[in-house]
CSV table of C-alpha atoms in Angstrom, one decimal:
chain,number,residue,atom,x,y,z
A,2,MET,CA,27.5,-34.9,28.9
A,3,SER,CA,24.9,-31.8,30.3
A,4,THR,CA,21.4,-32.4,29.8
A,5,THR,CA,20.9,-28.6,31.2
A,6,ALA,CA,18.2,-27.2,28.6
A,7,ASP,CA,19.7,-23.6,27.5
A,8,PRO,CA,17.9,-20.8,29.4
A,9,ARG,CA,17.7,-18.7,26.1
A,10,PRO,CA,14.5,-18.8,24.2
A,11,ALA,CA,14.9,-20.5,20.8
A,12,GLU,CA,14.6,-17.9,18.2
A,13,LEU,CA,13.8,-20.0,14.9
A,14,HIS,CA,11.7,-17.7,13.5
A,15,HIS,CA,10.0,-14.1,14.0
A,16,ALA,CA,6.8,-12.7,12.8
A,17,HIS,CA,6.5,-10.4,9.8
A,18,ARG,CA,3.9,-7.7,9.5
A,19,ASP,CA,1.3,-8.3,6.0
A,20,VAL,CA,2.8,-6.2,3.6
A,21,THR,CA,1.0,-7.6,0.6
A,22,GLY,CA,-2.3,-7.7,1.7
A,23,GLY,CA,-3.2,-4.6,0.0
A,24,TRP,CA,-4.5,-2.3,2.8
A,25,LEU,CA,-1.6,-0.6,4.0
A,26,ARG,CA,-1.0,1.8,0.9
A,27,PRO,CA,-4.5,2.6,0.1
A,28,ALA,CA,-5.3,3.2,3.6
A,29,THR,CA,-2.4,5.7,4.3
A,30,PHE,CA,-3.2,7.5,1.0
A,31,GLY,CA,-6.9,7.5,1.9
A,32,VAL,CA,-6.8,8.9,5.5
A,33,MET,CA,-3.9,11.4,4.8
A,34,ASP,CA,-6.3,12.3,1.5
A,35,GLY,CA,-9.0,12.9,3.4
A,36,LEU,CA,-7.7,15.1,6.3
A,37,VAL,CA,-5.5,17.2,3.5
A,38,SER,CA,-8.0,17.9,0.7
A,39,ASN,CA,-11.4,17.9,2.6
A,40,PHE,CA,-9.4,20.3,5.2
A,41,SER,CA,-8.0,22.1,2.0
A,42,LEU,CA,-11.7,22.2,0.5
A,43,VAL,CA,-13.2,24.0,3.9
A,44,ALA,CA,-10.2,26.7,3.9
A,45,GLY,CA,-11.0,27.4,0.2
A,46,VAL,CA,-14.7,27.8,0.9
A,47,VAL,CA,-14.3,30.1,4.5
A,48,GLY,CA,-11.6,32.1,2.7
A,49,GLY,CA,-14.6,33.0,-0.1
A,50,GLY,CA,-16.8,33.7,2.3
A,51,ALA,CA,-19.1,30.5,3.0
A,52,THR,CA,-20.0,30.0,6.7
A,53,GLY,CA,-21.9,27.6,9.2
A,54,GLY,CA,-24.3,25.2,6.8
A,55,THR,CA,-22.9,26.0,3.4
A,56,VAL,CA,-19.1,24.8,4.8
A,57,VAL,CA,-21.0,21.8,6.5
A,58,LEU,CA,-22.8,20.7,3.1
A,59,THR,CA,-19.6,21.5,1.1
A,60,GLY,CA,-17.0,19.5,3.4
A,61,LEU,CA,-19.6,16.3,3.0
A,62,ALA,CA,-20.4,16.4,-0.3
A,63,GLY,CA,-16.7,16.6,-0.6
A,64,LEU,CA,-16.4,13.1,2.1
A,65,VAL,CA,-18.7,11.3,-0.2
A,66,ALA,CA,-17.3,12.5,-3.5
A,67,GLY,CA,-13.5,12.0,-2.0
A,68,ALA,CA,-14.5,8.5,-0.5
A,69,CYS,CA,-16.4,7.2,-3.6
A,70,SER,CA,-13.4,8.3,-5.7
A,71,MET,CA,-11.0,6.8,-4.0
A,72,ALA,CA,-12.5,3.2,-3.9
A,73,THR,CA,-13.7,3.3,-7.4
A,74,GLY,CA,-9.6,4.4,-8.3
A,75,GLU,CA,-8.1,1.8,-5.5
A,76,TYR,CA,-10.7,-1.1,-6.5
A,77,THR,CA,-9.5,-0.4,-10.6
A,78,SER,CA,-6.1,0.1,-9.8
A,79,VAL,CA,-5.6,-3.1,-8.0
A,80,SER,CA,-7.8,-5.2,-10.4
A,81,SER,CA,-6.2,-4.1,-13.2
A,82,GLN,CA,-2.7,-5.1,-11.8
A,83,ARG,CA,-4.2,-8.6,-10.7
A,84,ASP,CA,-5.6,-9.0,-14.2
A,85,LEU,CA,-1.9,-8.0,-15.5
A,86,THR,CA,0.1,-10.2,-13.1
A,87,ARG,CA,-2.6,-13.2,-13.9
A,88,ALA,CA,-1.7,-12.5,-17.6
A,89,GLU,CA,2.2,-12.7,-17.0
A,90,ILE,CA,1.3,-16.1,-15.0
A,91,ASP,CA,-0.5,-17.7,-17.6
A,92,ILE,CA,2.5,-16.8,-20.1
A,93,GLU,CA,5.0,-18.2,-17.9
A,94,LYS,CA,2.6,-21.5,-17.8
A,95,ARG,CA,2.7,-21.7,-21.6
A,96,GLU,CA,6.3,-21.2,-21.1
A,97,LEU,CA,6.8,-24.2,-19.2
A,98,GLU,CA,5.0,-26.7,-21.0
A,99,ARG,CA,6.2,-26.0,-24.7
A,100,ASN,CA,10.0,-25.1,-23.6
A,101,PRO,CA,10.7,-27.2,-20.6
A,102,ASP,CA,14.2,-27.4,-20.9
A,103,ASP,CA,14.6,-24.0,-21.3
A,104,GLU,CA,12.8,-23.1,-18.3
A,105,LEU,CA,15.1,-25.4,-16.6
A,106,ARG,CA,17.9,-23.9,-18.0
A,107,GLU,CA,16.7,-20.0,-17.0
A,108,LEU,CA,15.7,-21.7,-13.4
A,109,THR,CA,19.6,-22.8,-13.3
A,110,LEU,CA,21.0,-19.7,-14.2
A,111,MET,CA,18.8,-17.6,-11.8
A,112,TYR,CA,20.0,-19.7,-8.7
A,113,GLU,CA,23.7,-19.6,-9.8
A,114,ALA,CA,23.4,-15.8,-10.0
A,115,LYS,CA,22.1,-15.9,-6.7
A,116,GLY,CA,25.5,-17.6,-5.5
A,117,LEU,CA,24.6,-21.7,-5.9
A,118,ARG,CA,27.0,-23.9,-7.5
A,119,PRO,CA,26.4,-24.6,-11.0
A,120,GLU,CA,26.0,-28.4,-9.7
A,121,LEU,CA,23.5,-27.4,-6.7
A,122,ALA,CA,21.6,-25.0,-9.1
A,123,SER,CA,21.2,-27.6,-11.7
A,124,GLU,CA,19.7,-29.9,-8.8
A,125,VAL,CA,17.7,-27.6,-7.0
A,126,ALA,CA,16.1,-26.5,-10.3
A,127,ARG,CA,15.0,-29.9,-11.6
A,128,GLU,CA,13.8,-30.9,-8.4
A,129,LEU,CA,11.8,-27.5,-7.8
A,130,SER,CA,10.6,-28.4,-11.7
A,131,ALA,CA,9.7,-31.8,-11.3
A,132,GLU,CA,6.1,-30.7,-10.1
A,133,PRO,CA,3.9,-28.8,-12.9
A,134,ASP,CA,2.2,-27.1,-10.0
A,135,VAL,CA,5.2,-26.4,-7.6
A,136,ALA,CA,7.6,-25.4,-11.3
A,137,TRP,CA,4.5,-22.4,-12.3
A,138,ARG,CA,4.8,-20.8,-8.9
A,139,VAL,CA,8.8,-21.0,-8.6
A,140,HIS,CA,9.2,-19.1,-11.9
A,141,VAL,CA,6.6,-16.5,-11.2
A,142,ARG,CA,8.5,-15.8,-7.3
A,143,GLU,CA,11.7,-15.8,-9.3
A,144,GLU,CA,11.4,-14.0,-12.4
A,145,LEU,CA,8.4,-11.7,-11.7
A,146,GLY,CA,9.4,-11.5,-7.7
A,147,ILE,CA,5.3,-12.1,-6.5
A,148,ASP,CA,3.5,-14.3,-5.0
A,149,PRO,CA,1.0,-16.2,-6.8
A,150,ASP,CA,-0.8,-17.2,-3.7
A,151,ASP,CA,-0.7,-14.1,-2.0
A,152,LEU,CA,-2.1,-11.0,-4.5
A,153,PRO,CA,-3.5,-7.9,-3.4
A,154,SER,CA,-7.2,-8.0,-3.1
A,155,PRO,CA,-9.3,-4.9,-5.2
A,156,TRP,CA,-12.1,-5.2,-2.7
A,157,THR,CA,-9.4,-5.1,0.3
A,158,ALA,CA,-7.9,-1.7,-1.3
A,159,ALA,CA,-11.1,-0.5,-2.0
A,160,ALA,CA,-13.1,-0.6,1.6
A,161,SER,CA,-9.7,0.5,3.2
A,162,SER,CA,-9.5,3.6,1.2
A,163,PHE,CA,-13.1,4.4,1.6
A,164,VAL,CA,-12.9,4.1,5.4
A,165,ALA,CA,-9.8,5.6,5.9
A,166,PHE,CA,-10.4,8.8,3.7
A,167,ALA,CA,-13.9,9.3,4.8
A,168,VAL,CA,-12.1,9.2,8.7
A,169,GLY,CA,-9.9,12.1,7.1
A,170,ALA,CA,-12.3,13.6,5.6
A,171,LEU,CA,-14.6,14.2,8.6
A,172,VAL,CA,-12.1,15.5,11.3
A,173,PRO,CA,-12.0,19.2,9.2
A,174,LEU,CA,-15.5,19.0,9.6
A,175,LEU,CA,-16.4,18.6,13.2
A,176,PRO,CA,-15.8,22.0,14.4
A,177,PHE,CA,-18.2,23.2,12.2
A,178,VAL,CA,-20.8,20.3,12.7
A,179,LEU,CA,-20.5,20.9,16.6
A,180,GLY,CA,-21.6,24.8,15.7
A,181,LEU,CA,-18.3,26.3,16.0
A,182,SER,CA,-17.5,29.5,13.7
A,183,GLY,CA,-14.1,30.3,11.9
A,184,LEU,CA,-11.4,28.5,10.5
A,185,VAL,CA,-9.3,28.3,13.2
A,186,PRO,CA,-10.5,25.4,15.2
A,187,SER,CA,-11.0,23.2,12.3
A,188,LEU,CA,-7.0,23.9,11.7
A,189,ILE,CA,-6.2,23.1,15.0
A,190,LEU,CA,-7.6,19.9,14.7
A,191,SER,CA,-7.1,18.9,11.6
A,192,ALA,CA,-3.2,19.8,12.5
A,193,LEU,CA,-3.3,17.6,15.2
A,194,ALA,CA,-4.9,14.4,13.2
A,195,LEU,CA,-2.1,15.5,10.4
A,196,ALA,CA,0.8,14.9,13.1
A,197,MET,CA,-0.7,12.0,14.9
A,198,VAL,CA,-1.5,9.8,11.2
A,199,GLY,CA,1.9,10.8,10.5
A,200,ALA,CA,3.8,9.4,13.6
A,201,GLY,CA,1.5,6.6,13.5
A,202,ILE,CA,2.6,6.1,9.8
A,203,ALA,CA,6.5,6.6,10.3
A,204,ARG,CA,5.9,4.0,13.6
A,205,LEU,CA,4.8,1.5,11.5
A,206,THR,CA,7.4,2.0,8.9
A,207,ALA,CA,10.2,2.0,11.5
A,208,ARG,CA,10.5,6.1,11.3
A,209,PRO,CA,11.5,8.7,13.9
A,210,THR,CA,7.8,9.7,14.8
A,211,TRP,CA,9.2,13.4,14.7
A,212,PHE,CA,9.9,13.0,10.7
A,213,GLY,CA,6.1,11.6,9.8
A,214,SER,CA,4.3,14.5,11.6
A,215,ARG,CA,6.6,17.2,10.3
A,216,ARG,CA,6.0,16.3,6.8
A,217,GLN,CA,2.8,15.4,7.2
A,218,LEU,CA,2.0,19.1,8.7
A,219,LEU,CA,4.3,20.6,6.4
A,220,LEU,CA,2.6,18.7,3.0
A,221,GLY,CA,-0.8,19.4,4.8
A,222,GLY,CA,-0.2,23.2,5.7
A,223,LEU,CA,1.1,24.0,2.2
A,224,SER,CA,-1.9,22.4,0.2
A,225,ALA,CA,-4.3,24.3,2.8
A,226,ALA,CA,-2.7,27.5,2.4
A,227,VAL,CA,-3.1,27.6,-1.8
A,228,THR,CA,-6.6,26.9,-1.4
A,229,TYR,CA,-7.0,29.3,1.2
A,230,ALA,CA,-5.6,31.4,-1.1
A,231,VAL,CA,-7.9,30.9,-4.1
A,232,GLY,CA,-10.9,30.9,-2.0
A,233,LEU,CA,-10.0,34.5,-0.9
A,234,ALA,CA,-8.8,35.7,-4.2
A,235,LEU,CA,-12.1,34.3,-6.0
A,236,GLY,CA,-14.1,35.3,-3.5
A,237,THR,CA,-12.6,38.7,-3.2
A,238,GLY,CA,-13.1,39.2,-6.8
A,239,MET,CA,-16.7,37.9,-6.9
A,240,SER,CA,-18.1,40.0,-4.3
């Protein structure tokens, strides 16, 4: 019998990226919101006739207020979701204590629905239900579709959102902070940042980079154009 080792590398497992840690959505939303909202804010006040220090002050106020608001909203949202999840987990634990036979039958039927033979589904369900600490976790995963040991962190979501929004919101302000006047330098820098972030998000999510860049440029451009037009109209009317 040949003992030659298979030259092909073993591919028993491949690593996945963290998709449940609670950071990607708030970070993505935060940086895009910071870019779009603060550039729109800057465009609005420039359209209304503000220049120099007024634009910087307005933009910094928008940065701080927006970052705090985003972080607070994300913390509250994720905390509420965790509380709801824990309440549902408690319900499942009580059901397992009060009606173990019904819960066992329910788990068996779920495995049958996934394609297991009735005898095998019953055996698997009984084996997994033997330990109470394992049983409730299995029921939570199967019935609620969540991992009770990997719930998203509200602090992670809040911090990701705060930092991402602040970074995004700083980009439109940089030209004014460096002493450049007019909206064009801020527009160019913001457009480049939107395209880069859109491409990065698309790459992370396995979408074409051109699609991500074009989408973010279109959405950001529309928002800025609307705000600039409103600022221009109000500035002209109040002058």
